[in-house]
PDB file of C-alpha atoms in Angstrom:
ATOM      1  CA  MET A  17       0.000   0.000   0.000  1.00  0.00           C
ATOM      2  CA  THR A  18       1.347   3.434  -0.910  1.00  0.00           C
ATOM      3  CA  ARG A  19       0.990   6.729   0.874  1.00  0.00           C
ATOM      4  CA  SER A  20      -2.228   8.619   0.295  1.00  0.00           C
ATOM      5  CA  ALA A  21      -1.424  12.072  -1.048  1.00  0.00           C
ATOM      6  CA  ILE A  22      -3.483  14.819   0.579  1.00  0.00           C
ATOM      7  CA  ASN A  23      -2.561  17.359  -2.089  1.00  0.00           C
ATOM      8  CA  THR A  24      -3.983  15.546  -5.117  1.00  0.00           C
ATOM      9  CA  GLY A  25      -7.462  15.581  -6.611  1.00  0.00           C
ATOM     10  CA  ALA A  26      -9.889  17.529  -4.430  1.00  0.00           C
ATOM     11  CA  GLY A  27      -6.967  18.127  -2.069  1.00  0.00           C
ATOM     12  CA  ARG A  28      -5.638  20.581  -4.645  1.00  0.00           C
ATOM     13  CA  VAL A  29      -8.885  22.530  -4.381  1.00  0.00           C
ATOM     14  CA  LEU A  30      -8.462  22.664  -0.592  1.00  0.00           C
ATOM     15  CA  LEU A  31      -4.855  23.723  -1.032  1.00  0.00           C
ATOM     16  CA  PHE A  32      -5.941  26.504  -3.415  1.00  0.00           C
ATOM     17  CA  LEU A  33      -8.706  27.689  -1.074  1.00  0.00           C
ATOM     18  CA  TYR A  34      -6.366  27.777   1.905  1.00  0.00           C
ATOM     19  CA  ALA A  35      -3.790  29.756  -0.082  1.00  0.00           C
ATOM     20  CA  LEU A  36      -6.514  32.137  -1.280  1.00  0.00           C
ATOM     21  CA  PHE A  37      -7.821  32.651   2.255  1.00  0.00           C
ATOM     22  CA  ALA A  38      -4.295  33.187   3.571  1.00  0.00           C
ATOM     23  CA  LEU A  39      -3.852  35.933   0.988  1.00  0.00           C
ATOM     24  CA  ALA A  40      -7.321  37.458   1.519  1.00  0.00           C
ATOM     25  CA  ALA A  41      -7.204  37.397   5.319  1.00  0.00           C
ATOM     26  CA  GLY A  42      -3.597  38.603   5.353  1.00  0.00           C
ATOM     27  CA  ALA A  43      -4.323  41.502   3.001  1.00  0.00           C
ATOM     28  CA  ARG A  44      -7.453  42.456   4.919  1.00  0.00           C
ATOM     29  CA  ALA A  45      -5.670  42.348   8.268  1.00  0.00           C
ATOM     30  CA  SER A  46      -2.674  44.285   6.946  1.00  0.00           C
ATOM     31  CA  VAL A  47      -4.840  47.111   5.637  1.00  0.00           C
ATOM     32  CA  GLN A  48      -6.992  47.190   8.765  1.00  0.00           C
ATOM     33  CA  ILE A  49      -4.021  47.166  11.123  1.00  0.00           C
ATOM     34  CA  ALA A  50      -2.189  49.827   9.106  1.00  0.00           C
ATOM     35  CA  THR A  51      -5.153  52.197   8.735  1.00  0.00           C
ATOM     36  CA  ASN A  52      -7.729  51.606  11.490  1.00  0.00           C
ATOM     37  CA  PHE A  53      -6.037  49.635  14.258  1.00  0.00           C
ATOM     38  CA  ASP A  54      -7.432  51.857  17.041  1.00  0.00           C
ATOM     39  CA  GLU A  55     -11.029  51.183  15.954  1.00  0.00           C
ATOM     40  CA  ALA A  56     -11.061  47.411  16.517  1.00  0.00           C
ATOM     41  CA  PRO A  57      -7.663  45.991  17.497  1.00  0.00           C
ATOM     42  CA  VAL A  58      -9.005  42.619  18.648  1.00  0.00           C
ATOM     43  CA  ALA A  59     -10.917  42.047  15.423  1.00  0.00           C
ATOM     44  CA  TYR A  60      -7.961  43.016  13.257  1.00  0.00           C
ATOM     45  CA  LEU A  61      -5.499  40.880  15.207  1.00  0.00           C
ATOM     46  CA  LEU A  62      -7.896  37.929  14.959  1.00  0.00           C
ATOM     47  CA  SER A  63      -7.983  38.394  11.181  1.00  0.00           C
ATOM     48  CA  ALA A  64      -4.168  38.398  11.154  1.00  0.00           C
ATOM     49  CA  PHE A  65      -4.155  35.228  13.266  1.00  0.00           C
ATOM     50  CA  ALA A  66      -6.617  33.606  10.850  1.00  0.00           C
ATOM     51  CA  ALA A  67      -4.290  34.501   7.963  1.00  0.00           C
ATOM     52  CA  VAL A  68      -1.382  32.779   9.720  1.00  0.00           C
ATOM     53  CA  VAL A  69      -3.500  29.680  10.369  1.00  0.00           C
ATOM     54  CA  TYR A  70      -4.539  29.564   6.699  1.00  0.00           C
ATOM     55  CA  LEU A  71      -0.940  30.004   5.576  1.00  0.00           C
ATOM     56  CA  VAL A  72       0.409  27.250   7.825  1.00  0.00           C
ATOM     57  CA  ALA A  73      -2.430  24.927   6.760  1.00  0.00           C
ATOM     58  CA  THR A  74      -1.469  25.632   3.146  1.00  0.00           C
ATOM     59  CA  VAL A  75       2.111  24.625   3.939  1.00  0.00           C
ATOM     60  CA  GLY A  76       0.807  21.396   5.487  1.00  0.00           C
ATOM     61  CA  PHE A  77      -1.202  20.541   2.383  1.00  0.00           C
ATOM     62  CA  VAL A  78       1.738  21.381   0.097  1.00  0.00           C
ATOM     63  CA  ARG A  79       4.180  19.257   2.112  1.00  0.00           C
ATOM     64  CA  GLY A  80       1.870  16.270   2.307  1.00  0.00           C
ATOM     65  CA  GLY A  81       3.185  13.087   3.865  1.00  0.00           C
ATOM     66  CA  TYR A  82       3.231  12.425   7.574  1.00  0.00           C
ATOM     67  CA  GLY A  83       4.468  15.858   8.725  1.00  0.00           C
ATOM     68  CA  GLY A  84       2.284  17.823   6.343  1.00  0.00           C
ATOM     69  CA  ARG A  85      -0.781  15.835   7.334  1.00  0.00           C
ATOM     70  CA  ARG A  86      -0.144  16.472  11.041  1.00  0.00           C
ATOM     71  CA  LEU A  87       0.498  20.164  10.435  1.00  0.00           C
ATOM     72  CA  ALA A  88      -2.658  20.546   8.348  1.00  0.00           C
ATOM     73  CA  MET A  89      -4.749  18.657  10.907  1.00  0.00           C
ATOM     74  CA  VAL A  90      -3.594  20.854  13.794  1.00  0.00           C
ATOM     75  CA  CYS A  91      -4.302  23.984  11.747  1.00  0.00           C
ATOM     76  CA  LEU A  92      -7.750  22.775  10.739  1.00  0.00           C
ATOM     77  CA  LEU A  93      -8.641  22.011  14.356  1.00  0.00           C
ATOM     78  CA  VAL A  94      -7.385  25.443  15.493  1.00  0.00           C
ATOM     79  CA  GLU A  95      -9.306  27.049  12.642  1.00  0.00           C
ATOM     80  CA  LEU A  96     -12.534  25.229  13.472  1.00  0.00           C
ATOM     81  CA  ALA A  97     -12.236  26.141  17.156  1.00  0.00           C
ATOM     82  CA  GLY A  98     -11.496  29.753  16.190  1.00  0.00           C
ATOM     83  CA  VAL A  99     -14.427  30.028  13.797  1.00  0.00           C
ATOM     84  CA  LEU A 100     -16.808  28.560  16.371  1.00  0.00           C
ATOM     85  CA  ALA A 101     -15.485  30.682  19.262  1.00  0.00           C
ATOM     86  CA  VAL A 102     -15.166  33.973  17.367  1.00  0.00           C
ATOM     87  CA  GLY A 103     -18.406  33.332  15.488  1.00  0.00           C
ATOM     88  CA  THR A 104     -20.316  32.798  18.712  1.00  0.00           C
ATOM     89  CA  LEU A 105     -18.653  35.688  20.557  1.00  0.00           C
ATOM     90  CA  SER A 106     -19.281  38.061  17.656  1.00  0.00           C
ATOM     91  CA  LEU A 107     -23.003  37.285  17.891  1.00  0.00           C
ATOM     92  CA  VAL A 108     -23.238  37.362  21.693  1.00  0.00           C
ATOM     93  CA  LEU A 109     -20.797  40.192  22.502  1.00  0.00           C
ATOM     94  CA  THR A 110     -21.305  42.483  19.544  1.00  0.00           C
ATOM     95  CA  SER A 111     -19.683  45.409  21.354  1.00  0.00           C
ATOM     96  CA  ALA A 112     -16.403  43.449  21.532  1.00  0.00           C
ATOM     97  CA  PHE A 113     -16.330  43.300  17.713  1.00  0.00           C
ATOM     98  CA  PRO A 114     -16.950  46.806  16.347  1.00  0.00           C
ATOM     99  CA  ASP A 115     -15.640  45.577  12.985  1.00  0.00           C
ATOM    100  CA  GLU A 116     -15.771  42.131  11.421  1.00  0.00           C
ATOM    101  CA  THR A 117     -13.017  39.544  11.388  1.00  0.00           C
ATOM    102  CA  VAL A 118     -12.634  36.731   8.880  1.00  0.00           C
ATOM    103  CA  TRP A 119     -14.326  34.454  11.415  1.00  0.00           C
ATOM    104  CA  SER A 120     -17.052  36.875  12.637  1.00  0.00           C
ATOM    105  CA  GLN A 121     -20.545  35.419  12.571  1.00  0.00           C
ATOM    106  CA  TYR A 122     -19.036  32.126  11.425  1.00  0.00           C
ATOM    107  CA  GLY A 123     -17.497  33.704   8.331  1.00  0.00           C
ATOM    108  CA  ARG A 124     -20.667  35.356   7.062  1.00  0.00           C
ATOM    109  CA  GLY A 125     -18.661  38.031   5.223  1.00  0.00           C
ATOM    110  CA  TYR A 126     -16.961  35.257   3.242  1.00  0.00           C
ATOM    111  CA  GLY A 127     -20.086  33.243   2.463  1.00  0.00           C
ATOM    112  CA  PHE A 128     -19.555  30.967   5.503  1.00  0.00           C
ATOM    113  CA  VAL A 129     -16.597  29.372   3.731  1.00  0.00           C
ATOM    114  CA  PRO A 130     -14.439  29.795   6.880  1.00  0.00           C
ATOM    115  CA  LEU A 131     -16.930  27.561   8.717  1.00  0.00           C
ATOM    116  CA  ALA A 132     -17.119  24.930   5.987  1.00  0.00           C
ATOM    117  CA  LEU A 133     -13.421  24.849   5.071  1.00  0.00           C
ATOM    118  CA  PRO A 134     -12.005  23.178   8.207  1.00  0.00           C
ATOM    119  CA  VAL A 135     -14.837  20.632   8.231  1.00  0.00           C
ATOM    120  CA  LEU A 136     -14.212  19.740   4.598  1.00  0.00           C
ATOM    121  CA  GLY A 137     -10.462  19.634   5.230  1.00  0.00           C
ATOM    122  CA  LEU A 138     -10.832  17.297   8.200  1.00  0.00           C
ATOM    123  CA  LEU A 139     -13.165  15.049   6.199  1.00  0.00           C
ATOM    124  CA  TRP A 140     -10.611  15.005   3.361  1.00  0.00           C
ATOM    125  CA  LEU A 141      -7.797  14.030   5.712  1.00  0.00           C
ATOM    126  CA  ARG A 142      -9.978  11.317   7.239  1.00  0.00           C
ATOM    127  CA  ALA A 143     -10.937   9.953   3.823  1.00  0.00           C
ATOM    128  CA  HIS A 144      -7.271   9.839   2.743  1.00  0.00           C
ATOM    129  CA  PRO A 145      -5.405   8.311   5.659  1.00  0.00           C
ATOM    130  CA  GLU A 146      -1.678   7.867   5.738  1.00  0.00           C
ATOM    131  CA  SER A 147      -0.737   4.338   4.785  1.00  0.00           C
ATOM    132  CA  ARG A 148      -0.013   2.021   7.695  1.00  0.00           C
ATOM    133  CA  ASP A 149       2.998   0.833   5.688  1.00  0.00           C
ATOM    134  CA  ALA A 150       4.468   4.345   5.640  1.00  0.00           C
ATOM    135  CA  PRO A 151       6.204   4.922   8.956  1.00  0.00           C
ATOM    136  CA  PRO A 152       6.599   8.409  10.401  1.00  0.00           C
ATOM    137  CA  PRO A 153       9.729  10.231   9.256  1.00  0.00           C
ATOM    138  CA  THR A 154      12.924   9.430  11.134  1.00  0.00           C
ATOM    139  CA  GLY A 155      14.672  12.714  10.439  1.00  0.00           C
ATOM    140  CA  ASN A 156      17.231  10.970   8.225  1.00  0.00           C
ATOM    141  CA  ALA A 157      16.523  12.004   4.629  1.00  0.00           C
ATOM    142  CA  ALA A 158      18.040   8.850   3.102  1.00  0.00           C
ATOM    143  CA  GLU A 159      16.073   6.506   5.384  1.00  0.00           C
ATOM    144  CA  ASP A 160      12.861   8.479   4.828  1.00  0.00           C
ATOM    145  CA  ALA A 161      13.300   8.326   1.038  1.00  0.00           C
ATOM    146  CA  ASP A 162      13.842   4.551   1.235  1.00  0.00           C
ATOM    147  CA  ALA A 163      10.746   4.089   3.416  1.00  0.00           C
ATOM    148  CA  ALA A 164       8.642   6.173   1.049  1.00  0.00           C
ATOM    149  CA  GLY A 165       9.948   4.327  -2.007  1.00  0.00           C
ATOM    150  CA  ASP A 166      11.368   7.557  -3.448  1.00  0.00           C
ATOM    151  CA  ARG A 167      14.624   5.955  -4.534  1.00  0.00           C
TER     152      ARG A 167
END
């Protein structure tokens, strides 16, 4: 049995969406922080944090393999927790969010994609498990290449 690649097929769509959201959230946060930081610092810093999470998840999907899968999974779990927490808080404590974040109201400003994306990503990772025959990396590039059949 060979390794299941998380960055092939529909995984490429996820990779593209995560890269797009990293760019969109990063650009939004940069402009907001540079021009209006005093108006809603928490909201703008949360958008910057979301951009970092999207970027690191993108790196996980690009890397693939054992390490990439773990990295992506951690990011998706952090993202899902963030969307649920910020989404709920932005509805309950509206005064704490004078301006929207990427995750406000569960990503309403982005068509709820920030709510759906981590769920779809986690389902993708679950549907494409790492092969049991592919051991975790040892840190030795030559041994890892042999184990993966890359030689």
